């Protein structure tokens, strides 16, 4: 094996690329959701995927076992477990969201979902570590952090139409 590289994909997961002794490049994108994408890159342009196969988490583990479960695959599992502990997602607040126009304190996002907003990106600029008085406005982007289930719940809330 020539080279394995690991690239963090914020909000998505981790991409692992393997360059074989024969010069081919294949990759795996380990999504925070557990999904895996197996990618075969073009021989003439390694930035272009010529084939991609989506695998569930179980299918990815099975394929890894079939390929021999090498230490590289064990490293992949360790990296994904680290991601399963903490997810960061950029969520655009929907215009009809139930929380649009509310302050962070009024939205009680952390209490309702278990996820926190660590930054807001507005037309005026970024607000790192926003106070509870900051408003969640439609079109703004909330940087949400938490365990996967909490981030999914917060995403639904930020995008869900008001009742």
PDB file of C-alpha atoms in Angstrom:
ATOM      1  CA  UNK A   1       0.000   0.000   0.000  1.00  0.00           C
ATOM      2  CA  UNK A   2       1.405   3.382  -0.976  1.00  0.00           C
ATOM      3  CA  UNK A   3      -0.516   5.967   1.033  1.00  0.00           C
ATOM      4  CA  UNK A   4      -3.643   6.476   3.152  1.00  0.00           C
ATOM      5  CA  UNK A   5      -4.862   9.992   3.853  1.00  0.00           C
ATOM      6  CA  UNK A   6      -7.555  11.145   6.251  1.00  0.00           C
ATOM      7  CA  UNK A   7      -9.526  14.347   5.699  1.00  0.00           C
ATOM      8  CA  UNK A   8     -12.050  15.811   8.142  1.00  0.00           C
ATOM      9  CA  UNK A   9     -15.253  16.884   6.422  1.00  0.00           C
ATOM     10  CA  UNK A  10     -16.931  19.273   8.902  1.00  0.00           C
ATOM     11  CA  UNK A  11     -20.623  18.587   9.185  1.00  0.00           C
ATOM     12  CA  UNK A  12     -20.268  15.416   7.107  1.00  0.00           C
ATOM     13  CA  UNK A  13     -17.694  13.034   8.603  1.00  0.00           C
ATOM     14  CA  UNK A  14     -14.261  11.821   7.547  1.00  0.00           C
ATOM     15  CA  UNK A  15     -12.893  10.873   4.126  1.00  0.00           C
ATOM     16  CA  UNK A  16     -10.199   8.221   3.840  1.00  0.00           C
ATOM     17  CA  UNK A  17      -8.306   7.837   0.569  1.00  0.00           C
ATOM     18  CA  UNK A  18      -6.066   4.902  -0.286  1.00  0.00           C
ATOM     19  CA  UNK A  19      -3.526   4.980  -3.085  1.00  0.00           C
ATOM     20  CA  UNK A  20      -2.684   1.424  -4.126  1.00  0.00           C
ATOM     21  CA  UNK A  21       0.703   0.123  -5.223  1.00  0.00           C
ATOM     22  CA  UNK A  22      -0.769  -0.043  -8.730  1.00  0.00           C
ATOM     23  CA  UNK A  23      -1.463   3.711  -8.613  1.00  0.00           C
ATOM     24  CA  UNK A  24      -5.259   3.565  -8.282  1.00  0.00           C
ATOM     25  CA  UNK A  25      -7.037   5.683  -5.699  1.00  0.00           C
ATOM     26  CA  UNK A  26     -10.134   4.576  -3.788  1.00  0.00           C
ATOM     27  CA  UNK A  27     -11.827   6.248  -0.865  1.00  0.00           C
ATOM     28  CA  UNK A  28     -14.377   5.866   1.876  1.00  0.00           C
ATOM     29  CA  UNK A  29     -16.474   8.719   3.229  1.00  0.00           C
ATOM     30  CA  UNK A  30     -17.602   7.831   6.748  1.00  0.00           C
ATOM     31  CA  UNK A  31     -20.645  10.030   7.378  1.00  0.00           C
ATOM     32  CA  UNK A  32     -21.643  11.059  10.903  1.00  0.00           C
ATOM     33  CA  UNK A  33     -24.937   9.267  10.297  1.00  0.00           C
ATOM     34  CA  UNK A  34     -23.159   5.919   9.887  1.00  0.00           C
ATOM     35  CA  UNK A  35     -23.544   5.807   6.102  1.00  0.00           C
ATOM     36  CA  UNK A  36     -20.422   4.996   4.109  1.00  0.00           C
ATOM     37  CA  UNK A  37     -19.666   5.990   0.524  1.00  0.00           C
ATOM     38  CA  UNK A  38     -17.168   3.804  -1.308  1.00  0.00           C
ATOM     39  CA  UNK A  39     -15.543   5.904  -4.041  1.00  0.00           C
ATOM     40  CA  UNK A  40     -13.354   4.869  -6.981  1.00  0.00           C
ATOM     41  CA  UNK A  41     -11.422   7.773  -8.451  1.00  0.00           C
ATOM     42  CA  UNK A  42     -10.633   8.327 -12.127  1.00  0.00           C
ATOM     43  CA  UNK A  43      -7.166   7.035 -13.064  1.00  0.00           C
ATOM     44  CA  UNK A  44      -6.347  10.235 -14.961  1.00  0.00           C
ATOM     45  CA  UNK A  45      -7.850  12.703 -12.429  1.00  0.00           C
ATOM     46  CA  UNK A  46      -7.870  11.659  -8.768  1.00  0.00           C
ATOM     47  CA  UNK A  47     -10.135  14.613  -7.901  1.00  0.00           C
ATOM     48  CA  UNK A  48     -12.915  13.080 -10.011  1.00  0.00           C
ATOM     49  CA  UNK A  49     -14.907  10.088  -8.811  1.00  0.00           C
ATOM     50  CA  UNK A  50     -15.815   7.719 -11.605  1.00  0.00           C
ATOM     51  CA  UNK A  51     -17.952   5.496  -9.338  1.00  0.00           C
ATOM     52  CA  UNK A  52     -19.563   5.819  -5.907  1.00  0.00           C
ATOM     53  CA  UNK A  53     -21.534   3.244  -3.923  1.00  0.00           C
ATOM     54  CA  UNK A  54     -23.582   4.156  -0.845  1.00  0.00           C
ATOM     55  CA  UNK A  55     -23.409   1.624   1.990  1.00  0.00           C
ATOM     56  CA  UNK A  56     -25.254   1.475   5.291  1.00  0.00           C
ATOM     57  CA  UNK A  57     -23.107   1.311   8.413  1.00  0.00           C
ATOM     58  CA  UNK A  58     -23.679  -2.462   8.643  1.00  0.00           C
ATOM     59  CA  UNK A  59     -22.820  -2.960   4.957  1.00  0.00           C
ATOM     60  CA  UNK A  60     -19.621  -0.947   5.490  1.00  0.00           C
ATOM     61  CA  UNK A  61     -18.617  -3.140   8.426  1.00  0.00           C
ATOM     62  CA  UNK A  62     -19.383  -6.292   6.435  1.00  0.00           C
ATOM     63  CA  UNK A  63     -17.310  -5.077   3.483  1.00  0.00           C
ATOM     64  CA  UNK A  64     -14.464  -4.269   5.885  1.00  0.00           C
ATOM     65  CA  UNK A  65     -14.589  -7.795   7.278  1.00  0.00           C
ATOM     66  CA  UNK A  66     -14.628  -9.253   3.770  1.00  0.00           C
ATOM     67  CA  UNK A  67     -11.546  -7.198   2.920  1.00  0.00           C
ATOM     68  CA  UNK A  68      -9.702  -8.588   5.923  1.00  0.00           C
ATOM     69  CA  UNK A  69     -10.341  -6.067   8.709  1.00  0.00           C
ATOM     70  CA  UNK A  70      -6.848  -4.528   8.518  1.00  0.00           C
ATOM     71  CA  UNK A  71      -5.570  -2.000  11.086  1.00  0.00           C
ATOM     72  CA  UNK A  72      -6.569   0.796   8.673  1.00  0.00           C
ATOM     73  CA  UNK A  73     -10.184  -0.320   8.937  1.00  0.00           C
ATOM     74  CA  UNK A  74      -9.896  -0.512  12.710  1.00  0.00           C
ATOM     75  CA  UNK A  75      -8.603   3.093  12.630  1.00  0.00           C
ATOM     76  CA  UNK A  76     -11.642   4.020  10.529  1.00  0.00           C
ATOM     77  CA  UNK A  77     -13.937   2.550  13.183  1.00  0.00           C
ATOM     78  CA  UNK A  78     -12.105   4.483  15.944  1.00  0.00           C
ATOM     79  CA  UNK A  79     -12.464   7.742  14.018  1.00  0.00           C
ATOM     80  CA  UNK A  80     -16.177   7.175  13.424  1.00  0.00           C
ATOM     81  CA  UNK A  81     -16.731   6.402  17.113  1.00  0.00           C
ATOM     82  CA  UNK A  82     -15.090   9.737  17.957  1.00  0.00           C
ATOM     83  CA  UNK A  83     -17.501  11.419  15.555  1.00  0.00           C
ATOM     84  CA  UNK A  84     -20.467   9.591  17.055  1.00  0.00           C
ATOM     85  CA  UNK A  85     -19.688  11.330  20.348  1.00  0.00           C
ATOM     86  CA  UNK A  86     -19.836  14.823  18.844  1.00  0.00           C
ATOM     87  CA  UNK A  87     -21.456  16.158  15.691  1.00  0.00           C
ATOM     88  CA  UNK A  88     -21.162  19.667  14.290  1.00  0.00           C
ATOM     89  CA  UNK A  89     -23.743  20.748  11.739  1.00  0.00           C
ATOM     90  CA  UNK A  90     -24.507  24.001   9.912  1.00  0.00           C
ATOM     91  CA  UNK A  91     -28.286  24.468   9.783  1.00  0.00           C
ATOM     92  CA  UNK A  92     -30.032  27.247   7.856  1.00  0.00           C
ATOM     93  CA  UNK A  93     -33.045  28.464   9.807  1.00  0.00           C
ATOM     94  CA  UNK A  94     -36.165  28.050   7.675  1.00  0.00           C
ATOM     95  CA  UNK A  95     -38.417  31.063   7.061  1.00  0.00           C
ATOM     96  CA  UNK A  96     -41.387  29.187   8.522  1.00  0.00           C
ATOM     97  CA  UNK A  97     -39.460  27.683  11.420  1.00  0.00           C
ATOM     98  CA  UNK A  98     -41.243  27.538  14.757  1.00  0.00           C
ATOM     99  CA  UNK A  99     -38.200  29.211  16.359  1.00  0.00           C
ATOM    100  CA  UNK A 100     -37.523  31.898  13.718  1.00  0.00           C
ATOM    101  CA  UNK A 101     -37.593  35.309  15.396  1.00  0.00           C
ATOM    102  CA  UNK A 102     -37.097  33.907  18.895  1.00  0.00           C
ATOM    103  CA  UNK A 103     -33.993  34.475  20.980  1.00  0.00           C
ATOM    104  CA  UNK A 104     -31.845  31.471  21.792  1.00  0.00           C
ATOM    105  CA  UNK A 105     -33.180  31.622  25.360  1.00  0.00           C
ATOM    106  CA  UNK A 106     -36.815  31.709  24.140  1.00  0.00           C
ATOM    107  CA  UNK A 107     -36.243  28.838  21.707  1.00  0.00           C
ATOM    108  CA  UNK A 108     -34.907  26.611  24.531  1.00  0.00           C
ATOM    109  CA  UNK A 109     -33.103  24.567  21.898  1.00  0.00           C
ATOM    110  CA  UNK A 110     -30.670  22.942  24.328  1.00  0.00           C
ATOM    111  CA  UNK A 111     -33.436  21.999  26.765  1.00  0.00           C
ATOM    112  CA  UNK A 112     -35.689  20.652  24.000  1.00  0.00           C
ATOM    113  CA  UNK A 113     -33.067  18.781  21.964  1.00  0.00           C
ATOM    114  CA  UNK A 114     -29.852  18.434  23.968  1.00  0.00           C
ATOM    115  CA  UNK A 115     -27.867  20.246  21.257  1.00  0.00           C
ATOM    116  CA  UNK A 116     -26.308  23.682  21.585  1.00  0.00           C
ATOM    117  CA  UNK A 117     -25.754  26.555  19.184  1.00  0.00           C
ATOM    118  CA  UNK A 118     -22.067  27.497  19.294  1.00  0.00           C
ATOM    119  CA  UNK A 119     -22.235  30.153  16.579  1.00  0.00           C
ATOM    120  CA  UNK A 120     -24.660  32.025  14.374  1.00  0.00           C
ATOM    121  CA  UNK A 121     -23.806  33.210  10.878  1.00  0.00           C
ATOM    122  CA  UNK A 122     -25.912  36.177   9.809  1.00  0.00           C
ATOM    123  CA  UNK A 123     -25.812  38.703   6.981  1.00  0.00           C
ATOM    124  CA  UNK A 124     -23.953  41.005   9.367  1.00  0.00           C
ATOM    125  CA  UNK A 125     -21.302  38.396  10.122  1.00  0.00           C
ATOM    126  CA  UNK A 126     -20.490  35.543  12.465  1.00  0.00           C
ATOM    127  CA  UNK A 127     -21.450  35.499  16.130  1.00  0.00           C
ATOM    128  CA  UNK A 128     -19.262  32.995  17.970  1.00  0.00           C
ATOM    129  CA  UNK A 129     -20.667  31.673  21.262  1.00  0.00           C
ATOM    130  CA  UNK A 130     -23.946  33.620  20.966  1.00  0.00           C
ATOM    131  CA  UNK A 131     -25.686  34.854  24.093  1.00  0.00           C
ATOM    132  CA  UNK A 132     -29.230  33.803  24.942  1.00  0.00           C
ATOM    133  CA  UNK A 133     -30.385  37.233  23.755  1.00  0.00           C
ATOM    134  CA  UNK A 134     -29.317  36.572  20.137  1.00  0.00           C
ATOM    135  CA  UNK A 135     -32.240  36.042  17.750  1.00  0.00           C
ATOM    136  CA  UNK A 136     -32.633  33.050  15.462  1.00  0.00           C
ATOM    137  CA  UNK A 137     -33.634  34.741  12.219  1.00  0.00           C
ATOM    138  CA  UNK A 138     -34.831  33.017   9.058  1.00  0.00           C
ATOM    139  CA  UNK A 139     -31.964  32.614   6.607  1.00  0.00           C
ATOM    140  CA  UNK A 140     -29.295  32.710   9.318  1.00  0.00           C
ATOM    141  CA  UNK A 141     -27.144  29.656   9.849  1.00  0.00           C
ATOM    142  CA  UNK A 142     -26.861  28.073  13.273  1.00  0.00           C
ATOM    143  CA  UNK A 143     -23.747  26.029  14.028  1.00  0.00           C
ATOM    144  CA  UNK A 144     -25.201  23.222  16.145  1.00  0.00           C
ATOM    145  CA  UNK A 145     -23.148  20.834  18.306  1.00  0.00           C
ATOM    146  CA  UNK A 146     -24.145  17.694  20.174  1.00  0.00           C
ATOM    147  CA  UNK A 147     -24.544  13.948  19.906  1.00  0.00           C
ATOM    148  CA  UNK A 148     -26.057  12.820  16.572  1.00  0.00           C
ATOM    149  CA  UNK A 149     -29.600  12.337  17.884  1.00  0.00           C
ATOM    150  CA  UNK A 150     -29.582  15.780  19.533  1.00  0.00           C
ATOM    151  CA  UNK A 151     -28.279  17.512  16.402  1.00  0.00           C
ATOM    152  CA  UNK A 152     -30.927  15.760  14.286  1.00  0.00           C
ATOM    153  CA  UNK A 153     -33.634  16.935  16.704  1.00  0.00           C
ATOM    154  CA  UNK A 154     -32.280  20.503  16.658  1.00  0.00           C
ATOM    155  CA  UNK A 155     -32.108  20.455  12.841  1.00  0.00           C
ATOM    156  CA  UNK A 156     -35.756  19.380  12.646  1.00  0.00           C
ATOM    157  CA  UNK A 157     -36.730  22.149  15.069  1.00  0.00           C
ATOM    158  CA  UNK A 158     -34.790  24.852  13.195  1.00  0.00           C
ATOM    159  CA  UNK A 159     -36.313  23.785   9.881  1.00  0.00           C
ATOM    160  CA  UNK A 160     -39.798  22.741  11.078  1.00  0.00           C
ATOM    161  CA  UNK A 161     -42.693  25.009  10.139  1.00  0.00           C
ATOM    162  CA  UNK A 162     -44.570  26.716  12.973  1.00  0.00           C
ATOM    163  CA  UNK A 163     -47.755  24.931  14.004  1.00  0.00           C
TER     164      UNK A 163
END
